[in-house]
Coordinates of C-alpha atoms and ligand atoms in Angstrom, one line a residue:
M245 CA 92.2 91.8 139.0
N246 CA 95.7 91.4 137.5
V247 CA 96.2 93.1 134.1
V248 CA 99.4 92.5 132.2
I249 CA 100.3 94.7 129.2
I250 CA 103.0 93.5 126.7
G251 CA 104.6 96.7 125.3
N252 CA 105.3 100.1 126.8
G253 CA 104.9 102.1 123.6
V254 CA 102.2 104.8 123.3
T255 CA 99.5 102.1 123.0
G256 CA 100.4 100.1 126.1
V257 CA 101.0 103.3 128.2
S258 CA 97.7 104.9 127.1
A259 CA 95.9 101.7 128.1
A260 CA 97.7 101.4 131.5
I261 CA 96.8 105.0 132.4
R262 CA 93.2 104.7 131.4
I263 CA 92.8 101.4 133.3
R264 CA 94.4 103.1 136.4
Q265 CA 91.9 106.0 136.1
L266 CA 88.9 103.6 135.9
Q267 CA 90.1 100.9 138.3
P268 CA 92.2 102.3 141.1
D269 CA 92.7 99.0 142.9
W270 CA 93.6 96.7 140.0
K271 CA 97.2 95.4 139.6
I272 CA 98.7 96.7 136.4
T273 CA 102.0 95.4 135.0
M274 CA 103.7 96.6 131.8
I275 CA 106.4 94.6 130.2
S276 CA 108.9 95.7 127.5
G277 CA 112.0 94.1 126.2
E278 CA 113.2 97.3 124.6
S279 CA 113.4 99.8 127.5
E280 CA 112.3 100.1 131.1
Y281 CA 110.6 103.4 130.6
H282 CA 108.3 104.6 127.8
Y283 CA 109.9 107.0 125.3
S284 CA 108.8 108.7 122.1
R285 CA 109.7 106.5 119.2
P286 CA 109.3 109.4 116.6
A287 CA 112.1 111.2 118.5
L288 CA 114.7 108.4 117.7
M289 CA 116.1 110.6 115.0
Y290 CA 116.6 113.6 117.2
I291 CA 118.6 111.5 119.7
F292 CA 121.0 110.4 116.9
M293 CA 121.3 113.9 115.6
G294 CA 122.0 115.3 119.0
H295 CA 119.0 117.5 119.2
M296 CA 117.6 115.7 122.3
G297 CA 119.0 113.4 125.0
Y298 CA 117.3 110.1 125.4
K299 CA 116.0 111.2 128.8
N300 CA 114.2 114.1 127.2
T301 CA 112.2 111.7 125.0
K302 CA 110.4 110.2 127.9
P303 CA 106.9 111.8 128.2
Y304 CA 106.6 110.8 131.9
E305 CA 109.0 111.2 134.8
N306 CA 110.3 107.9 136.2
S307 CA 108.4 108.6 139.4
F308 CA 105.1 108.7 137.5
W309 CA 104.9 104.8 137.4
P310 CA 105.3 104.0 141.1
K311 CA 103.0 107.0 141.9
N312 CA 100.3 105.4 139.8
D313 CA 101.1 101.9 141.0
I314 CA 102.0 100.7 137.5
H315 CA 104.6 98.0 137.8
L316 CA 107.3 98.0 135.0
I317 CA 109.2 94.9 133.9
R318 CA 112.1 94.9 131.5
D319 CA 112.2 91.5 129.7
W320 CA 111.1 89.8 126.5
V321 CA 108.0 87.6 126.5
T322 CA 108.8 84.5 124.6
E323 CA 105.4 82.7 124.6
I324 CA 101.8 83.3 125.6
D325 CA 100.2 80.2 127.2
T326 CA 96.5 81.1 126.9
G327 CA 95.4 77.8 128.6
S328 CA 97.1 78.6 131.9
K329 CA 97.0 82.4 131.4
R330 CA 100.8 82.6 131.7
L331 CA 103.6 84.4 129.9
L332 CA 107.0 82.7 129.5
M333 CA 109.8 85.1 129.7
Q334 CA 113.3 85.2 128.3
K335 CA 115.0 85.8 131.7
L336 CA 112.4 86.0 134.4
D337 CA 110.0 83.4 135.9
P338 CA 106.6 83.1 134.2
I339 CA 104.2 85.9 134.7
Y340 CA 100.4 85.2 135.3
Y341 CA 97.6 87.4 134.1
D342 CA 93.8 87.6 134.4
K343 CA 93.5 90.0 131.5
L344 CA 96.3 90.5 128.8
L345 CA 96.9 93.3 126.4
I346 CA 99.2 92.7 123.5
A347 CA 100.6 96.0 122.3
T348 CA 103.8 94.8 120.6
G349 CA 103.9 97.4 117.8
S350 CA 105.4 96.7 114.4
K351 CA 108.5 95.1 112.8
S352 CA 110.5 96.5 109.9
N353 CA 109.9 94.7 106.7
K354 CA 112.7 92.5 105.2
F355 CA 111.9 90.7 102.0
G356 CA 114.6 88.0 102.1
W357 CA 117.1 90.0 100.0
P358 CA 120.4 88.1 99.5
G359 CA 122.9 89.7 102.0
Q360 CA 120.2 91.3 104.2
D361 CA 121.9 89.8 107.3
L362 CA 125.4 91.2 106.6
K363 CA 127.0 93.5 109.1
G364 CA 126.2 97.1 108.2
V365 CA 122.7 96.3 107.0
Q366 CA 119.9 97.5 109.3
S367 CA 116.5 99.0 109.8
L368 CA 115.3 101.8 112.0
Y369 CA 112.6 101.0 114.5
D370 CA 113.9 100.8 118.0
L371 CA 116.6 101.7 120.5
M372 CA 118.5 98.5 119.5
D373 CA 118.6 99.8 115.9
L374 CA 119.8 103.2 117.1
R375 CA 122.7 101.6 118.9
E376 CA 123.5 99.6 115.8
L377 CA 123.5 102.7 113.8
Y378 CA 126.1 104.4 116.0
E379 CA 128.4 101.4 115.3
N380 CA 127.5 101.1 111.6
T381 CA 128.2 104.7 110.8
Q382 CA 131.8 104.6 112.1
E383 CA 134.2 105.3 109.3
V384 CA 131.5 104.8 106.6
K385 CA 131.2 107.4 103.8
N386 CA 128.4 106.1 101.6
A387 CA 125.0 104.7 102.5
V388 CA 122.1 103.2 100.4
I389 CA 118.6 103.5 101.7
V390 CA 116.0 101.1 100.4
G391 CA 112.4 102.3 100.4
G392 CA 111.0 105.7 100.1
G393 CA 108.7 106.3 103.0
L394 CA 108.6 108.3 106.2
I395 CA 111.2 106.3 108.0
G396 CA 113.5 106.2 105.0
I397 CA 113.7 110.0 104.8
E398 CA 114.3 110.3 108.5
L399 CA 117.2 107.8 108.2
A400 CA 118.5 109.8 105.3
E401 CA 118.5 113.0 107.3
M402 CA 120.2 111.3 110.2
L403 CA 123.0 109.9 108.0
H404 CA 123.3 113.2 106.1
S405 CA 123.8 115.0 109.4
R406 CA 126.9 112.8 110.0
G407 CA 128.3 113.6 106.6
L408 CA 127.5 110.3 104.9
H409 CA 126.5 110.4 101.2
V410 CA 123.1 108.9 100.8
T411 CA 121.6 107.1 97.8
F412 CA 117.9 106.3 97.8
L413 CA 116.5 103.3 96.0
V414 CA 112.8 104.0 95.5
R415 CA 110.5 101.5 93.8
E416 CA 107.9 104.0 92.8
K417 CA 108.0 106.6 89.9
S418 CA 108.3 109.4 92.4
Y419 CA 108.9 109.7 96.2
W420 CA 106.1 108.2 98.3
D421 CA 103.6 108.7 95.4
N422 CA 101.7 105.7 96.6
V423 CA 100.5 108.1 99.3
L424 CA 101.1 111.6 98.1
P425 CA 99.5 113.4 95.0
A426 CA 102.0 114.0 92.2
E427 CA 102.7 117.6 93.0
E428 CA 103.6 117.0 96.7
S429 CA 105.6 114.0 95.8
S430 CA 107.5 116.0 93.3
M431 CA 108.3 118.6 96.0
I432 CA 110.0 115.9 98.0
N433 CA 112.0 114.7 94.9
N434 CA 113.3 118.2 94.5
L435 CA 114.2 118.6 98.2
I436 CA 116.1 115.3 98.3
K437 CA 118.2 116.4 95.2
Q438 CA 118.7 119.9 96.7
E439 CA 120.3 118.2 99.8
N440 CA 122.7 116.5 97.4
M441 CA 121.3 113.1 98.1
E442 CA 121.0 110.7 95.1
L443 CA 117.4 109.7 94.3
L444 CA 117.1 106.6 92.1
L445 CA 113.4 106.1 91.2
E446 CA 111.9 102.9 89.9
R447 CA 114.8 101.0 91.5
E448 CA 114.5 97.9 93.5
L449 CA 117.2 96.1 95.6
K450 CA 118.3 92.9 94.0
E451 CA 121.2 91.9 96.2
I452 CA 123.5 93.2 99.0
I453 CA 127.2 92.4 98.3
D454 CA 129.6 91.1 100.9
D455 CA 132.9 93.0 101.1
G456 CA 134.7 89.8 101.8
N457 CA 134.7 90.2 105.6
G458 CA 131.0 89.6 106.3
R459 CA 130.2 93.3 105.9
V460 CA 128.3 95.1 103.3
G461 CA 130.4 96.4 100.4
G462 CA 127.6 97.5 98.0
V463 CA 124.3 96.8 96.4
I464 CA 123.0 95.7 93.0
T465 CA 119.7 97.2 91.7
N466 CA 117.1 95.7 89.5
K467 CA 118.6 97.7 86.6
G468 CA 122.0 96.0 87.1
E469 CA 123.7 99.0 88.7
K470 CA 126.3 98.3 91.4
I471 CA 126.5 101.0 94.1
D472 CA 129.4 100.8 96.6
C473 CA 128.4 101.6 100.2
G474 CA 129.3 100.7 103.8
L475 CA 125.8 100.9 105.1
V476 CA 122.4 99.8 103.9
G477 CA 119.2 101.1 105.5
L478 CA 116.2 98.8 105.0
T479 CA 113.2 101.1 105.3
A480 CA 110.7 99.3 103.0
G481 CA 107.8 99.8 105.5
V482 CA 106.7 98.0 108.7
S483 CA 104.2 95.2 109.4
P484 CA 102.3 94.3 112.6
N485 CA 104.5 92.4 115.0
L486 CA 102.8 88.9 115.2
D487 CA 105.8 87.1 116.8
L488 CA 104.0 86.2 120.0
I489 CA 100.8 84.9 118.4
K490 CA 102.4 82.6 115.9
E491 CA 102.7 79.7 118.3
S492 CA 99.4 80.5 120.1
N493 CA 95.7 80.0 119.5
I494 CA 95.2 83.8 119.1
P495 CA 93.9 84.4 115.6
G496 CA 95.8 86.7 113.3
G497 CA 95.6 87.9 109.8
R498 CA 97.8 90.8 108.7
G499 CA 97.7 91.9 112.3
I500 CA 96.2 90.5 115.5
L501 CA 92.5 90.2 114.8
V502 CA 90.3 92.3 117.1
D503 CA 86.7 93.6 117.2
G504 CA 85.7 97.3 117.6
G505 CA 86.3 97.0 121.4
L506 CA 89.8 95.7 120.6
R507 CA 89.1 92.2 122.0
T508 CA 90.8 89.2 120.3
Q509 CA 88.8 86.1 119.8
I510 CA 90.3 84.6 123.0
E511 CA 88.6 85.6 126.2
D512 CA 90.5 88.1 128.3
I513 CA 93.1 88.8 125.6
Y514 CA 93.1 92.2 123.9
S515 CA 95.3 93.9 121.3
A516 CA 95.7 97.5 120.1
G517 CA 98.0 99.9 118.3
D518 CA 100.4 99.0 115.5
C519 CA 100.1 95.3 115.9
A520 CA 96.2 95.1 115.8
E521 CA 93.9 94.5 112.8
I522 CA 90.4 95.8 113.5
V523 CA 87.8 93.7 111.8
T524 CA 85.3 95.9 110.1
E525 CA 82.4 93.6 109.3
G526 CA 80.9 94.5 105.9
E527 CA 82.6 97.9 105.8
G528 CA 85.4 97.0 103.5
R529 CA 89.0 96.4 104.4
N530 CA 90.0 95.7 108.0
L531 CA 91.8 98.6 109.7
I532 CA 95.5 98.6 110.5
Q533 CA 96.7 101.9 111.8
Q534 CA 100.4 102.4 112.4
V535 CA 100.9 106.0 113.7
W536 CA 101.4 107.6 117.0
Y537 CA 98.1 109.3 117.6
T538 CA 96.0 106.2 116.6
G539 CA 98.1 104.1 119.1
K540 CA 97.2 106.7 121.7
M541 CA 93.4 106.6 120.8
Q542 CA 93.3 102.8 120.6
G543 CA 95.2 102.5 123.9
K544 CA 92.6 104.6 125.6
V545 CA 89.7 102.6 124.1
V546 CA 91.2 99.2 124.9
G547 CA 91.9 100.4 128.5
E548 CA 88.2 101.2 128.8
T549 CA 87.2 97.8 127.4
I550 CA 89.6 96.0 129.8
A551 CA 88.2 98.1 132.7
G552 CA 84.7 96.9 131.8
M553 CA 83.3 99.8 129.8
D554 CA 81.4 99.2 126.5
S555 CA 83.7 101.3 124.3
V556 CA 84.1 101.1 120.6
Y557 CA 87.1 102.4 118.6
D558 CA 86.1 105.2 116.2
P559 CA 89.0 106.0 113.9
G560 CA 87.4 109.5 113.2
I561 CA 89.0 111.7 110.5
W562 CA 92.3 110.4 109.2
Y563 CA 95.2 112.6 110.2
N564 CA 99.0 112.2 109.8
S565 CA 101.9 114.5 110.2
A566 CA 105.5 114.0 109.2
K567 CA 108.7 115.9 108.3
F568 CA 110.5 115.4 105.0
L569 CA 113.9 116.9 105.7
N570 CA 112.9 120.5 106.6
L571 CA 109.5 120.3 105.0
E572 CA 106.6 119.8 107.5
Y573 CA 103.5 117.9 106.2
Q574 CA 100.0 117.4 107.6
T575 CA 97.2 115.5 106.0
Y576 CA 93.5 115.3 107.0
G577 CA 90.6 113.3 105.6
Q578 CA 90.8 111.8 102.1
V579 CA 93.4 112.9 99.7
N580 CA 94.0 111.0 96.5
N581 CA 97.5 109.8 95.7
A582 CA 99.4 110.1 92.5
Q583 CA 98.6 106.5 91.6
G584 CA 94.9 107.3 91.8
L585 CA 94.3 104.5 94.4
L586 CA 92.4 106.7 96.8
S587 CA 90.3 108.6 94.3
I588 CA 86.8 109.5 95.4
P589 CA 83.9 109.8 92.8
G590 CA 83.3 113.4 91.9
E591 CA 86.4 114.7 93.7
K592 CA 87.9 118.0 92.7
N593 CA 91.3 119.4 93.8
L594 CA 92.2 123.0 94.6
Y595 CA 96.0 123.3 94.7
W596 CA 98.4 126.1 95.4
E597 CA 102.2 125.7 95.4
H598 CA 104.7 128.5 96.0
Q599 CA 107.2 128.9 93.2
N600 CA 110.1 127.9 95.5
H601 CA 108.4 124.5 95.9
L602 CA 108.6 124.7 99.6
H603 CA 105.0 125.5 100.5
S604 CA 101.8 124.1 99.3
L605 CA 98.1 123.7 100.1
R606 CA 95.6 121.2 98.6
L607 CA 91.9 121.2 99.3
V608 CA 90.0 118.2 98.1
H609 CA 86.2 118.7 97.7
N610 CA 83.2 117.3 95.9
G611 CA 81.7 120.6 94.9
N612 CA 80.1 121.3 98.2
E613 CA 82.1 119.8 101.0
I614 CA 85.8 119.6 101.9
L615 CA 86.9 116.0 101.9
G616 CA 90.6 116.3 102.5
V617 CA 93.4 118.7 103.1
N618 CA 97.2 118.5 102.5
V619 CA 99.5 121.1 104.0
M620 CA 103.2 121.3 103.2
G621 CA 105.6 123.8 104.6
L622 CA 102.9 125.9 106.4
R623 CA 101.9 125.6 110.0
Y624 CA 98.1 125.2 110.1
S625 CA 96.1 124.5 113.2
H626 CA 95.2 120.8 113.5
K627 CA 91.9 121.7 115.2
I628 CA 90.8 124.0 112.4
C629 CA 91.9 121.8 109.5
E630 CA 90.2 118.8 111.0
S631 CA 87.0 120.8 111.6
W632 CA 86.8 121.8 107.9
V633 CA 86.5 118.1 107.0
R634 CA 84.4 117.0 110.0
D635 CA 81.9 119.9 109.7
K636 CA 81.8 119.4 105.9
R637 CA 82.7 123.0 105.2
T638 CA 82.4 124.4 101.7
P639 CA 85.5 125.4 99.7
D640 CA 84.4 129.0 99.9
Y641 CA 84.1 128.9 103.7
V642 CA 87.6 127.4 104.0
L643 CA 89.1 130.1 101.7
D644 CA 87.3 132.9 103.5
N645 CA 88.6 131.7 106.8
L646 CA 92.0 130.4 105.8
F647 CA 94.0 133.0 107.6
Q648 CA 92.6 131.7 110.9
A649 CA 94.3 128.4 110.4
N650 CA 97.8 129.7 110.1
F651 CA 99.8 129.7 113.3
D652 CA 103.3 130.3 111.8
P653 CA 105.3 132.6 114.1
E654 CA 104.9 136.3 113.3
F655 CA 108.3 136.6 111.6
F656 CA 107.3 133.9 109.1
K657 CA 106.1 135.0 105.7
R658 CA 102.3 134.4 105.2
Y659 CA 100.9 133.3 101.9
E660 CA 97.2 133.3 102.5
S661 CA 96.2 136.2 100.3
N662 CA 98.1 134.6 97.4
I663 CA 96.6 131.1 98.2
V664 CA 93.1 132.4 98.4
G665 CA 93.4 134.4 95.1
T666 CA 94.8 131.3 93.3
L667 CA 92.3 128.8 94.7
K668 CA 89.2 131.0 94.2
E669 CA 90.0 131.1 90.5
Q670 CA 90.1 127.3 90.5
I671 CA 86.6 126.9 91.9
I672 CA 84.2 126.6 89.1
Ligands
FAD707 C1 111.7 105.9 113.3 C2 110.2 106.0 113.5 C3 109.6 107.3 113.4 C4 108.2 107.5 113.5 N1 107.7 108.7 113.4 C5 106.4 108.9 113.5 C6 105.8 110.2 113.4 O1 106.5 111.2 113.2 N2 104.5 110.3 113.6 C7 103.7 109.2 113.8 O2 102.5 109.4 114.0 N3 104.2 108.0 113.9 C8 105.5 107.8 113.8 N4 106.1 106.5 113.9 C9 105.1 105.4 114.2 C10 104.9 105.3 115.7 O3 106.0 105.4 116.4 C11 104.1 104.0 116.0 O4 102.9 104.0 115.3 C12 103.9 103.9 117.5 O5 105.1 103.9 118.2 C13 103.2 102.5 117.7 O6 103.0 102.4 119.1 P1 102.7 101.0 119.8 O7 102.6 101.2 121.2 O8 101.5 100.3 119.1 O9 104.0 100.1 119.4 P2 105.5 100.4 119.7 O10 105.8 101.8 119.9 O11 106.3 99.7 118.6 O12 105.8 99.6 121.1 C14 105.8 98.2 121.1 C15 106.4 97.7 122.4 O13 106.3 96.3 122.5 C16 107.4 95.8 123.1 N5 107.5 94.4 122.7 C17 107.4 93.9 121.5 N6 107.5 92.5 121.5 C18 107.7 92.2 122.8 C19 108.0 91.0 123.5 N7 108.0 89.8 122.9 N8 108.2 91.1 124.8 C20 108.2 92.2 125.5 N9 108.0 93.4 124.9 C21 107.8 93.4 123.6 C22 108.5 96.7 122.6 O14 109.6 96.6 123.5 C23 107.8 98.1 122.7 O15 107.8 98.5 124.0 C24 107.4 106.3 113.8 C25 108.0 105.1 113.9 C26 109.3 104.9 113.7 C27 109.9 103.5 113.8

C-alpha cells in the first residue's frame, strides 16, 4: 500500500507516525512545500526573537524519518487528479498514491483591502512569512497590525522586541472579546497599553497607502484616521487551506468535508487538522479546529482510519492555551465570551482577579457542575483543570482542591488562599 500525505505539519506527522505503528510494511511519503522537516509552527515567534534556533523547533531528529521509513519530499502539489490517483507537482514528476491524506493547514485571511499586496504588507503563518518579516523590518520604525487575535499579539511582541512602535487596529470593542469574557479581555487591553503599544478599538482597515515606490506608507481606518507606517501585519484570522480541492471533485464547505473517521466523500482520500471540516450530522455546526493539539489528535485518528481501524474523532473537552505578551492563558470547557455568544443556560461565573490585573481565575458552573475554566497568569495543571470539567466536579470540590492544581515554581507567589476566600463568597 502506498500512502501519500500532503503536509508535514503536526497533523500530517501524527498521521504518518500512527500509520507506521500500525502498518510496518506500507510505503509512506510526506510532501511539504514549506520545509523538508517538520517544525513547531507556534515556535515561529521565538525564532524571530532569537530565543530558539530553527533547528531547535524540530520535534524529531532528521534521522527519525529514514529510521521509520517515512519518505520526505520537499515540493508543492499543484493539482490532485483523483481519477488517476496522481498528484501533479510544481517541480517534480507526478506522484501516485493508493491512499491520500490532505493535511494542508490554514491560510491567513485577506479581505481584498486596497493596497494589501504592497511591499511591507504581510501575514504571519509560515517560514516564508518569517523570512519576509526579516526583510520588512529593516529600517522600519512603525508598524500597524490589523486584527486582534492570538497571532496578532505574537506579531506585536516580535516587532516590539526589535524596537518597532506598534499600533493595533482591532474591530471589536475590547481585545479578543469575541472569545474572552469582558474581564480577561480588559486585562489584555491594559497589558498592551503598559507595553506602550497603541490599541485602537472598534477600528477597521479601509485602505493601505502606497508610499510612491510600491511600498506601504500608511493606513486609513474606518474612522478616517491616517497612520503612517512602514509595515502592516495582516492577522485577521486564518481559514482552512482549500487551494488543492478547488479544481478537484473533493467536496468542501468552509473546510474539506470529512466524516467522523476523517474520510472525504472521495474514496481513499482523507483530510484532517486545520484544513478539515468535520460534518456533525444533526449535532449543530460542523467542527473546524485550528489549534496544535487538535491537529495532533486528528492526525492520530486519521492515521488509524487509513490503516484500516474503525476510529472516530472525539473532540473531547475543549482546551486552548496561548500567551498574550507575558501573560499565559489556558481555557478548558465552555467559557462564555464578552459578547454573550457562548452563553449556556443557567450558567454562573466565579471570578477572581488580582489587583495588579496580571492573574485571574474564572470557574463557570451551573450550580452543581463545573462547565469551564479560564486561567490567566497562573500555572495550573492541564490534567487537573480538565478533570474538573470532565468529572463534573462541584464548585466547592474545585475550591477545596485548588492548591493541587498550581504548579508554579516554588519561588512564585501563590494566590490560592485569596482566590478560595473570594470565590467561596460568590457561591450562593
Ligand atoms: C504564528 C502561529 C502561532 C500559533 N500558535 C499556536 C499556539 O500557541 N497554540 C496552538 O494550539 N496553536 C497555535 N497555532 C496554530 C497551529 O500551529 C496550527 O493549528 C497547526 O500548525 C495546524 O497543523 P496542520 O498540520 O493541520 O497544518 P500546518 O501546520 O499548517 O501544516 C500544513 C502543511 O501543509 C503543507 N502544504 C500546504 N499546501 C501544500 C501544497 N499545495 N503542497 C505541498 N505542501 C503543502 C505546508 O507546507 C505545511 O507543511 C499557531 C499558528 C500560527 C500561524
